[in-house]
mmCIF file of C-alpha atoms in Angstrom:
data_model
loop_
_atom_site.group_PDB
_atom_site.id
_atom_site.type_symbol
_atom_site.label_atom_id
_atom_site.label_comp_id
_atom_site.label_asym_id
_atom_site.label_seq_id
_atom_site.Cartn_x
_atom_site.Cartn_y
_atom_site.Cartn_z
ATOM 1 C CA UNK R 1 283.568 145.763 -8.927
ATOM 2 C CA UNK R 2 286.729 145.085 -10.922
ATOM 3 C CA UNK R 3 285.533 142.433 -13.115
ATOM 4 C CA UNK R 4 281.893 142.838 -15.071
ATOM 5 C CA UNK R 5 280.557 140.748 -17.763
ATOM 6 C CA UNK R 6 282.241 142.096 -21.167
ATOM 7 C CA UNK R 7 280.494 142.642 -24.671
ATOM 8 C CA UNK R 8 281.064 139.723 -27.053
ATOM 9 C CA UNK R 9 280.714 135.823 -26.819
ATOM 10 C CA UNK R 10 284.681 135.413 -26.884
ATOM 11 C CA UNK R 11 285.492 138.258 -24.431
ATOM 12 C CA UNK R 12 286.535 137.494 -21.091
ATOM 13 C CA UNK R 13 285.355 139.024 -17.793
ATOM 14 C CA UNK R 14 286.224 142.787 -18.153
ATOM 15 C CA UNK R 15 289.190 144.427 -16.536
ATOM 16 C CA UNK R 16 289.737 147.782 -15.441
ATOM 17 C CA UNK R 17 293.208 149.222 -16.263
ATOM 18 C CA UNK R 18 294.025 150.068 -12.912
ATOM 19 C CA UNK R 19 292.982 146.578 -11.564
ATOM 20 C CA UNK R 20 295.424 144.259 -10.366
ATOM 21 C CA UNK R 21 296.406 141.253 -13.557
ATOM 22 C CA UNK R 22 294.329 138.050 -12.773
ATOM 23 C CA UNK R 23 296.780 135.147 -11.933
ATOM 24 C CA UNK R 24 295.380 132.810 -14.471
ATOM 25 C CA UNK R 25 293.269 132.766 -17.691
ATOM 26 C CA UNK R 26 290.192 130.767 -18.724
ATOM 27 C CA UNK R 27 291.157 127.656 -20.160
ATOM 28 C CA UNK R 28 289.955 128.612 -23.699
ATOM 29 C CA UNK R 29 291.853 131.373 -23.787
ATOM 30 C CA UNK R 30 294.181 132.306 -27.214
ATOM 31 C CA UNK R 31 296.846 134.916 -27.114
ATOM 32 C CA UNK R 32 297.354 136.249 -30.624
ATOM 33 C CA UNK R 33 301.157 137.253 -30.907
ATOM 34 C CA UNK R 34 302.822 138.758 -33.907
ATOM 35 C CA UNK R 35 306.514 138.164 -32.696
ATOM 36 C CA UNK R 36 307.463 135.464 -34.740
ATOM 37 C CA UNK R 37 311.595 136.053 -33.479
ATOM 38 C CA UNK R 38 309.937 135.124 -30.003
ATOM 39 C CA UNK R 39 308.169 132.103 -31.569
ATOM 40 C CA UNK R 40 311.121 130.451 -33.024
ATOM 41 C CA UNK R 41 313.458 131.579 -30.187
ATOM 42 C CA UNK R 42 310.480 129.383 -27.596
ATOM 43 C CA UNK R 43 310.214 126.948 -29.754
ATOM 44 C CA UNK R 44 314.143 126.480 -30.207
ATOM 45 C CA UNK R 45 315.044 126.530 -26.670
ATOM 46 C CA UNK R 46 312.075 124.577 -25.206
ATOM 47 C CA UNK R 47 310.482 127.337 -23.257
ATOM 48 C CA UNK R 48 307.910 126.981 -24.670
ATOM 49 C CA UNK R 49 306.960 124.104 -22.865
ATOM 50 C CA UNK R 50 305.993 126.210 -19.852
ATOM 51 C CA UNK R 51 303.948 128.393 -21.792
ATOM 52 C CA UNK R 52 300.304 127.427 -20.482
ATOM 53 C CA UNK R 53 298.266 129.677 -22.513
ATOM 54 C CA UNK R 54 297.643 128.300 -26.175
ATOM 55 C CA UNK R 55 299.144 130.755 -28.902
ATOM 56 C CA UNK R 56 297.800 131.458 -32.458
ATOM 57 C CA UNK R 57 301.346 132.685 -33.589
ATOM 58 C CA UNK R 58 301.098 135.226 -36.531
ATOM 59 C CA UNK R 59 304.074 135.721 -38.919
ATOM 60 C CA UNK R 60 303.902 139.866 -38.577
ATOM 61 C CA UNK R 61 306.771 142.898 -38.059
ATOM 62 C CA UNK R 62 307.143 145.935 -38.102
ATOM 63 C CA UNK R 63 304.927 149.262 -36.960
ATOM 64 C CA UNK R 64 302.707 149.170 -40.214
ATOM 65 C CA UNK R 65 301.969 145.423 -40.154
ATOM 66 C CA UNK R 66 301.298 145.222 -36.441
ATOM 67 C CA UNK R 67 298.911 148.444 -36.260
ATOM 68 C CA UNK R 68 297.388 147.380 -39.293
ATOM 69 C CA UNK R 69 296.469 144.038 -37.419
ATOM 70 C CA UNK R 70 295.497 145.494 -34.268
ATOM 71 C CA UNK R 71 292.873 147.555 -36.125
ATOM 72 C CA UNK R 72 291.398 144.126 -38.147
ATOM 73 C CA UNK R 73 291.306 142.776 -34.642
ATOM 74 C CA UNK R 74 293.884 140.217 -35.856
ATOM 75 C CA UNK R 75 296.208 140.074 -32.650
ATOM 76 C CA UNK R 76 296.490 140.967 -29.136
ATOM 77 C CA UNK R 77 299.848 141.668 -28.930
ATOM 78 C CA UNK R 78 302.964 142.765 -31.134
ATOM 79 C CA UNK R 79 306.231 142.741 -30.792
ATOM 80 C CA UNK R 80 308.326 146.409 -32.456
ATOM 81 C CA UNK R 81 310.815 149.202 -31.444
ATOM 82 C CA UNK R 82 309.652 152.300 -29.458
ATOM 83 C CA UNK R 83 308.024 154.568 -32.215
ATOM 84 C CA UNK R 84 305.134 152.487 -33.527
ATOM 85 C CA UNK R 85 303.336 152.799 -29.971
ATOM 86 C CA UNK R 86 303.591 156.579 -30.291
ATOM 87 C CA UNK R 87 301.945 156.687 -33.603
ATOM 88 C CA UNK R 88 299.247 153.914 -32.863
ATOM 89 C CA UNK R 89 298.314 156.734 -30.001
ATOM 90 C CA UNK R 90 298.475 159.956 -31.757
ATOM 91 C CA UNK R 91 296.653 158.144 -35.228
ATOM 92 C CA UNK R 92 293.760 156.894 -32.439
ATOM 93 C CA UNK R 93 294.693 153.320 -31.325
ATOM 94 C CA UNK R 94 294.437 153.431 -27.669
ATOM 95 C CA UNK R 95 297.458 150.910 -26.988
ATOM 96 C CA UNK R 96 299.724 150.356 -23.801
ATOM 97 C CA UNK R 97 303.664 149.336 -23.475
ATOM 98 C CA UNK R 98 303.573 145.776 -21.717
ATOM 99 C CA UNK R 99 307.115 145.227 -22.000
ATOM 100 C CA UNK R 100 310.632 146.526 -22.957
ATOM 101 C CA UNK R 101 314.245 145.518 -24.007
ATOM 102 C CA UNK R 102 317.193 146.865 -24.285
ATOM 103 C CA UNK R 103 321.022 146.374 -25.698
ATOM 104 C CA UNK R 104 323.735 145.681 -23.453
ATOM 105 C CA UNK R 105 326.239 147.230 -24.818
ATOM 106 C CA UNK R 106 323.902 150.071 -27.274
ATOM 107 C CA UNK R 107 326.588 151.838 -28.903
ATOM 108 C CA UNK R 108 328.765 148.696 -30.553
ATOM 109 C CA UNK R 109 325.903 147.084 -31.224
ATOM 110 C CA UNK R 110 323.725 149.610 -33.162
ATOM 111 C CA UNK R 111 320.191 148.479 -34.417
ATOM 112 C CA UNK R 112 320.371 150.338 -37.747
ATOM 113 C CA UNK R 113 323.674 151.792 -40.035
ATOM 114 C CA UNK R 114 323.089 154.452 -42.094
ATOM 115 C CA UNK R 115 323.259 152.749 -45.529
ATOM 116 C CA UNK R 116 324.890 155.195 -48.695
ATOM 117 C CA UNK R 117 324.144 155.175 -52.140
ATOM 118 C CA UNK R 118 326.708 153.757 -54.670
ATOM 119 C CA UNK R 119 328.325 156.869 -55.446
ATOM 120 C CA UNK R 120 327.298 159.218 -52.711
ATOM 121 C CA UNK R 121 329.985 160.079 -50.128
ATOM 122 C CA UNK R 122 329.218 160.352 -46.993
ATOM 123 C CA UNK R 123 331.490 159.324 -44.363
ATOM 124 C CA UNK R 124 330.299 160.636 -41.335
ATOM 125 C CA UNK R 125 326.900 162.073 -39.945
ATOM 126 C CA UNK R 126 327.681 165.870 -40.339
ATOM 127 C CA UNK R 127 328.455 164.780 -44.051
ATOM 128 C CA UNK R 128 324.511 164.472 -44.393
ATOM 129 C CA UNK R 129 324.053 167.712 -45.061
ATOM 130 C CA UNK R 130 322.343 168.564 -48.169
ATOM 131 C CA UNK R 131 321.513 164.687 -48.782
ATOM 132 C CA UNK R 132 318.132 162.972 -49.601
ATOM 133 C CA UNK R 133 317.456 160.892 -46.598
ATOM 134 C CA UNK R 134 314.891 158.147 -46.679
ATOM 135 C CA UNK R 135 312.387 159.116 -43.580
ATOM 136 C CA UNK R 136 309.513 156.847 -42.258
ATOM 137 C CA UNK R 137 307.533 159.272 -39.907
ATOM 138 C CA UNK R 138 305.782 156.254 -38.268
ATOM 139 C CA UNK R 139 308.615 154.254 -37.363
ATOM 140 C CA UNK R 140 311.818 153.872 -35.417
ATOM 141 C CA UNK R 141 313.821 154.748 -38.432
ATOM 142 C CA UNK R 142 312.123 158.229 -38.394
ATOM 143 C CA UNK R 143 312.834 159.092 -35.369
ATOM 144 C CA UNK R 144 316.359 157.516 -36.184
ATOM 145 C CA UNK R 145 316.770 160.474 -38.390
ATOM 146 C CA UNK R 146 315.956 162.753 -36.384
ATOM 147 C CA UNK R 147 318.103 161.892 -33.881
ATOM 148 C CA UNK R 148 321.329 161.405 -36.351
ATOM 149 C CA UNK R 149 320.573 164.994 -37.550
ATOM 150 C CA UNK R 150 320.248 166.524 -34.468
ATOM 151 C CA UNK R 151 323.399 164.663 -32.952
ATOM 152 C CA UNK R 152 325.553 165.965 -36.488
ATOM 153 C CA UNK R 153 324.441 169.562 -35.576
ATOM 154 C CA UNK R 154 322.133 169.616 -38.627
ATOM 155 C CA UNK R 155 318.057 170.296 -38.738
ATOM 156 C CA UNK R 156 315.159 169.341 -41.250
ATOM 157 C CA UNK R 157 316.160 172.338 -43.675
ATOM 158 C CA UNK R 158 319.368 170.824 -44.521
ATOM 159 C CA UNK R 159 318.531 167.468 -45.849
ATOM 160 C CA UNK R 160 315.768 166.599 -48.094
ATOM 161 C CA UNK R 161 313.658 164.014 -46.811
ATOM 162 C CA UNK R 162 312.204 161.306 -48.878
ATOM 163 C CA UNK R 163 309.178 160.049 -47.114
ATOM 164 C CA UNK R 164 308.440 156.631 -47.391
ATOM 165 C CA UNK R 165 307.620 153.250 -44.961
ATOM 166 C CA UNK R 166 310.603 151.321 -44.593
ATOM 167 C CA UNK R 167 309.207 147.470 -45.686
ATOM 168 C CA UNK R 168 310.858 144.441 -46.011
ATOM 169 C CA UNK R 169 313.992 145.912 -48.464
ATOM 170 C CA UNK R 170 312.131 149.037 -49.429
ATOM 171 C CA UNK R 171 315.242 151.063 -48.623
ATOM 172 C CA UNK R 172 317.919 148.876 -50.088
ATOM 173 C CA UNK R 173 315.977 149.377 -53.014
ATOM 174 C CA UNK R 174 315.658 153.368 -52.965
ATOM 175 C CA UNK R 175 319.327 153.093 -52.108
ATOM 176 C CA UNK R 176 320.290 151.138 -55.508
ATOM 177 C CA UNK R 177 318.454 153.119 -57.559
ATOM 178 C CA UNK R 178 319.194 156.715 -56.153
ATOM 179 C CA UNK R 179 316.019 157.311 -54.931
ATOM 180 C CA UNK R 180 317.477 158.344 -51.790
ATOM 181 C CA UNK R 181 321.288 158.843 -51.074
ATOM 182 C CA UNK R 182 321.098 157.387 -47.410
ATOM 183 C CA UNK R 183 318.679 155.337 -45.759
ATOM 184 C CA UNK R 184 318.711 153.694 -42.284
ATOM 185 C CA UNK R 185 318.890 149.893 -42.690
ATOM 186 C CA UNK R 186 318.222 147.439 -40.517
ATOM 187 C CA UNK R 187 321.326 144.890 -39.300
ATOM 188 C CA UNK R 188 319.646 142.032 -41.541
ATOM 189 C CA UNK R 189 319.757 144.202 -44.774
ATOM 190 C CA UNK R 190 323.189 145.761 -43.946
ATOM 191 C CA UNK R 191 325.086 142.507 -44.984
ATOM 192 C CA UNK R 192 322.890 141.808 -48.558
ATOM 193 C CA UNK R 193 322.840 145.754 -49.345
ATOM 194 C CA UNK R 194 327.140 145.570 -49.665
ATOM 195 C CA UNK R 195 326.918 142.377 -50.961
ATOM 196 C CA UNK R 196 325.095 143.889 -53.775
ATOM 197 C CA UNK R 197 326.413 146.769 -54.397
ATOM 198 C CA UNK R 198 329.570 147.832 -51.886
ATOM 199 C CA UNK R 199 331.561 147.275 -55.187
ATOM 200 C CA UNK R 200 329.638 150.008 -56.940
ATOM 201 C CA UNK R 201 330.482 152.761 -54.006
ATOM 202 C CA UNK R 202 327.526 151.999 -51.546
ATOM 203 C CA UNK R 203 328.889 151.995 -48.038
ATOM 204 C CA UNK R 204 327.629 152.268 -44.238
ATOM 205 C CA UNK R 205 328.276 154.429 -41.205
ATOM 206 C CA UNK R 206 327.097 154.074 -37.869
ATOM 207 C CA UNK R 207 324.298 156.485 -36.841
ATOM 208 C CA UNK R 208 326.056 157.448 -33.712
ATOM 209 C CA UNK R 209 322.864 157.374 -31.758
ATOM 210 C CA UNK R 210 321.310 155.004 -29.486
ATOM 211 C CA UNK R 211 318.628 153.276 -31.400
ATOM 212 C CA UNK R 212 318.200 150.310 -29.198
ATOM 213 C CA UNK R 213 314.917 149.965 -27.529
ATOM 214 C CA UNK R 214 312.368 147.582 -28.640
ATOM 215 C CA UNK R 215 308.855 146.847 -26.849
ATOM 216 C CA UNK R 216 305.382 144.408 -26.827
ATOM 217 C CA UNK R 217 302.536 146.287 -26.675
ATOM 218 C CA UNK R 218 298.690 145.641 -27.058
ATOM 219 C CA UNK R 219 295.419 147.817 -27.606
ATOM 220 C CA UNK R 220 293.972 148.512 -24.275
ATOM 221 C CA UNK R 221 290.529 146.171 -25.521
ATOM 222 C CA UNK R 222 292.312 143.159 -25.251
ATOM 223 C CA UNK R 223 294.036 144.612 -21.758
ATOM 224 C CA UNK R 224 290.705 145.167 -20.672
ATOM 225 C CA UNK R 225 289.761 141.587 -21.136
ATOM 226 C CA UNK R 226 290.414 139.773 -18.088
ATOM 227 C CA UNK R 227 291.398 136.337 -19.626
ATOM 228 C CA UNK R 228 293.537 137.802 -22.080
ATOM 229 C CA UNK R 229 295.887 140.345 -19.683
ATOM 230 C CA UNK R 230 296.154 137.028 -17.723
ATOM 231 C CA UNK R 231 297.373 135.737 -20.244
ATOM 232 C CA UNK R 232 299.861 138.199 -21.765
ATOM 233 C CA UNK R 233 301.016 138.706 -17.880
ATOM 234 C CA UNK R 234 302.266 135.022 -18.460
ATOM 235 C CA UNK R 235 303.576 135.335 -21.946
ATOM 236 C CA UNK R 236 305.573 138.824 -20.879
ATOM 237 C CA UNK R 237 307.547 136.410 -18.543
ATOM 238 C CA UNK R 238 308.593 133.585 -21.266
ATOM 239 C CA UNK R 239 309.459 136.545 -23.128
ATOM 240 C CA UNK R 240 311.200 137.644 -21.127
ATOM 241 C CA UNK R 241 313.233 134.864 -20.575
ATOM 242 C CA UNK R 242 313.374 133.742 -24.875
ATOM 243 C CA UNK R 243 315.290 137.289 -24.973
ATOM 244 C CA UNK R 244 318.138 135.956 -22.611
ATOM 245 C CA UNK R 245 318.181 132.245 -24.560
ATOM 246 C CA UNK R 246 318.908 134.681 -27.291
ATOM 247 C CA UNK R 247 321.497 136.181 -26.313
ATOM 248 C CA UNK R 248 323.230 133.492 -24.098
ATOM 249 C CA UNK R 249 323.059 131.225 -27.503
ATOM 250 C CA UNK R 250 323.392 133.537 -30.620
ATOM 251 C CA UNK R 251 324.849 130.719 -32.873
ATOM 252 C CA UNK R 252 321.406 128.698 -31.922
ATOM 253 C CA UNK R 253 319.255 131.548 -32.757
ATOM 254 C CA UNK R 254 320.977 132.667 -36.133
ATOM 255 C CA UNK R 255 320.428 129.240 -37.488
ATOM 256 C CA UNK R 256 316.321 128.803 -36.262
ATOM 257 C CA UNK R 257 315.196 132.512 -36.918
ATOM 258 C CA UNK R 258 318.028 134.101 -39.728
ATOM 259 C CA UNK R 259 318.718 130.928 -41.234
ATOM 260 C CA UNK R 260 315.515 128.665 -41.512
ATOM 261 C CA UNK R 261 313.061 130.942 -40.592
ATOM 262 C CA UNK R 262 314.166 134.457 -42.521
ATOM 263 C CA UNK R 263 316.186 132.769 -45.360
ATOM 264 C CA UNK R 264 319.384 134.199 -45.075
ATOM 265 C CA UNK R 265 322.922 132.330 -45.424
ATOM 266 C CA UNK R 266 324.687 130.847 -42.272
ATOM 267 C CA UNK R 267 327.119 133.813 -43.056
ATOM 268 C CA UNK R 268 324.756 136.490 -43.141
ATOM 269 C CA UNK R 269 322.431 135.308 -39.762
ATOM 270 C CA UNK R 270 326.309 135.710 -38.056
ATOM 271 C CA UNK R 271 326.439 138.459 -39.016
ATOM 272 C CA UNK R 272 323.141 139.680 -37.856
ATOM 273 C CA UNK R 273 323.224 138.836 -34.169
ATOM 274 C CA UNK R 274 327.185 139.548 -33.998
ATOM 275 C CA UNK R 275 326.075 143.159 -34.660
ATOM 276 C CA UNK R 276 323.071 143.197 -32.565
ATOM 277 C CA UNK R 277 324.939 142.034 -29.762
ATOM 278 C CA UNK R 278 323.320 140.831 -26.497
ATOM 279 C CA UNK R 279 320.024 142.058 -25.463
ATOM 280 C CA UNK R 280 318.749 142.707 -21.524
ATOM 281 C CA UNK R 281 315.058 143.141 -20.385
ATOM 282 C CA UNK R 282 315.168 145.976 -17.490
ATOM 283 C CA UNK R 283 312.560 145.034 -14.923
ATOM 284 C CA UNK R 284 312.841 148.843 -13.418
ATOM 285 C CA UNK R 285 311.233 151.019 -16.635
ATOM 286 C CA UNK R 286 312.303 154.570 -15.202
ATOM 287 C CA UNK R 287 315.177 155.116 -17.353
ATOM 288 C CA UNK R 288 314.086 153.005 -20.417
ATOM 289 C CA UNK R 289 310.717 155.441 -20.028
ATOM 290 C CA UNK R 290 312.849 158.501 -19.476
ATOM 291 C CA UNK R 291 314.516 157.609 -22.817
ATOM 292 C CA UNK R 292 311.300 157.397 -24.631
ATOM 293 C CA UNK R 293 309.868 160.833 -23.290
ATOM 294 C CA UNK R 294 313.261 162.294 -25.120
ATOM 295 C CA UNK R 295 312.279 160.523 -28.211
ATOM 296 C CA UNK R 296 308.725 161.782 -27.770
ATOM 297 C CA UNK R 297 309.711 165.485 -27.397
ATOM 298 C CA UNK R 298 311.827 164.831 -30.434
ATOM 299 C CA UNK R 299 309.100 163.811 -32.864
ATOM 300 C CA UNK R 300 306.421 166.575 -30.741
ATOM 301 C CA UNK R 301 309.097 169.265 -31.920
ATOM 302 C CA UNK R 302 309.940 167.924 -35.756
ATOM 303 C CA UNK R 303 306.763 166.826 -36.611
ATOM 304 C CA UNK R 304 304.238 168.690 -34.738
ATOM 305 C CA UNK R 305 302.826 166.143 -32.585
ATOM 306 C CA UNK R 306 300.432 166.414 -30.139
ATOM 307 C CA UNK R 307 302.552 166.331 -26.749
ATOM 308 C CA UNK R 308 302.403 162.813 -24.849
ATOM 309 C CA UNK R 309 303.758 161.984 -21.212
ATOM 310 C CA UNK R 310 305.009 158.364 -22.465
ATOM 311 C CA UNK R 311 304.580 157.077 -19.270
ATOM 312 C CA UNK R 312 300.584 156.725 -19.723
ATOM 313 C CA UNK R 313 301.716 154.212 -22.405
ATOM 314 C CA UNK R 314 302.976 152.041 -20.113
ATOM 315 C CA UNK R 315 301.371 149.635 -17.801
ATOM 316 C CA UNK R 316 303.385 149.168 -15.436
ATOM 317 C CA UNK R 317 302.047 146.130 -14.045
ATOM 318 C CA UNK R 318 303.327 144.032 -16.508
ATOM 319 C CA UNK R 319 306.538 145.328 -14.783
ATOM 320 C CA UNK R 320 306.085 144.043 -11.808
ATOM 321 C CA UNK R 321 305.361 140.466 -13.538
ATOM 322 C CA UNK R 322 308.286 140.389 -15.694
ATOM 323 C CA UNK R 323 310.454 141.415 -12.607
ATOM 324 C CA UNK R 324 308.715 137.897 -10.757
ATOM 325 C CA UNK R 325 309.310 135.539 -13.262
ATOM 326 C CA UNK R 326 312.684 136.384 -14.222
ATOM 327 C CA UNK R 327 313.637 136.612 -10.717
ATOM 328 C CA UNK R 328 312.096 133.052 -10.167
ATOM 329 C CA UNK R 329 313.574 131.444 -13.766
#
């Protein structure tokens, strides 16, 4: 049989991975989401209306944050680039990919710049030799550097790495005080971090990589509920369709999410998703996974991971739901 009784007086019915996603949950069921962009981009455009599942919304971001909430059995599902999923499975959270997005146009619209120390000059990527680079082995800025180096020709032994998570403005900080003489910075610290300090010497360069790809994800427990897959098979859709309301009304999401929600200036939130550009959620993984397994061999090779087919990440079912209901918005 597909679905058993499951342990626990909240579970739902239990759900082999390989079993087809249940059209509908229970009634009672609450999907726990730490995507709080999402959340305000729903909310905002009234999709959120046709969300039938209730939501316990939690305000958390980032590969640290999430992981560390998956593990507290906090939430179901989170909402962060492509590394965190790699490191949830080689630290021993059993997780799977539920969902992916992309950048339309990747390489004007870069994710991270490399931010510079006041002082420091660097002015391209080969110019990091010899530097100390801010590195975060568990995130997408880790692999970032990796990436940077390899495209500048350059390897581990000619930098010195500064290892450290990259939280809220951890690395603006480092930056400021010469902790570090480049950091990757996320597009919503790029703006503050030369507001602050551009007139001391700090500067920016793009990374010249892509950098693009962002996922949801979940621990396979709450995929092996019945109730709750249904339920995330439903919210993968909305989501879907919030990431196109984002990018067909930027001006709309800079002032709910940048503005009100993150507290920066109507200025700064331009400036944000006028250098993220548009976003596009593929509904055919094979290249967005072929990507991945690049980025996977990257960090097996530099760090001495344990080697990983992505692919078992994913669940590819979710695929095939997100492909329906945009297809049918």
């Amino acid at each position: 049989m597909t679905l058993s009784a499951c342990g626990g007086a909240e579970a739902g019915p239990k759900l082999e991975l390989s079993a087809a996603l249940p059209d509908a949950p229970a009634e009672d069921t609450v999907l726990r989401v730490g995507d709080p962009a999402t959340q305000v981009a729903l909310e905002t455009s009234g999709l959120i209306d046709e969300l039938d599942v209730e939501v316990e919304w939690a305000n958390i971001t980032g590969g640290p944050k999430t992981l560390e909430a998956f593990r507290a059995d906090a939430i179901d599902i989170g909402s962060v680039a492509d590394i965190p999923p790699l490191f949830a499975h080689w630290t021993g959270t059993d997780v799977r990919i539920v969902a992916a997005r992309e950048t339309v146009d990747p390489a004007e619209h870069p994710t991270y710049e490399l931010g510079v120390a006041p002082g420091v000059d660097v002015t391209s990527i080969e110019d990091l030799a010899g530097k100390k680079i801010a590195y975060s082995p568990g995130q997408a800025q880790g692999a970032l550097v990796l990436n940077v180096l390899r495209e500048a020709g350059l390897t581990q032994d000619d930098v010195e790495f500064v290892e450290m998570q990259s939280v809220d403005d951890a690395f603006s900080v480092a930056l400021a005080g010469k902790q570090v003489d480049v950091a990757p910075l996320g597009q919503t610290l790029v703006k503050t971090y030369l507001a602050k300090y551009e007139r001391d010497g700090a500067s920016t360069i793009a990374p010249g990589v892509r950098d693009d790809a962002w996922t949801l994800y979940a621990p396979t427990t709450v995929l092996e509920d019945a109730d709750k897959a249904a339920a995330i098979k439903e919210y993968v859709g909305l989501w879907a369709q919030a990431q196109q309301w984002i990018s067909d009304h930027p001006d709309e999401f800079a002032e709910a999410y940048y503005v009100d929600h993150e507290g920066l200036s109507p200025e700064d939130a331009q400036y944000v998703v006028d250098a993220l550009g548009e976003f596009t959620v593929p509904t055919d993984w094979d290249e967005f996974i072929a990507r991945h397994q690049e980025t996977v061999d990257t960090l097996v090779e530099a760090q001495d991971q344990e080697p990983l087919d992505v692919e078992t990440l994913y669940d590819r079912r979710f695929e095939k739901a997100i492909k329906a209901a945009v297809e049918g918005s």
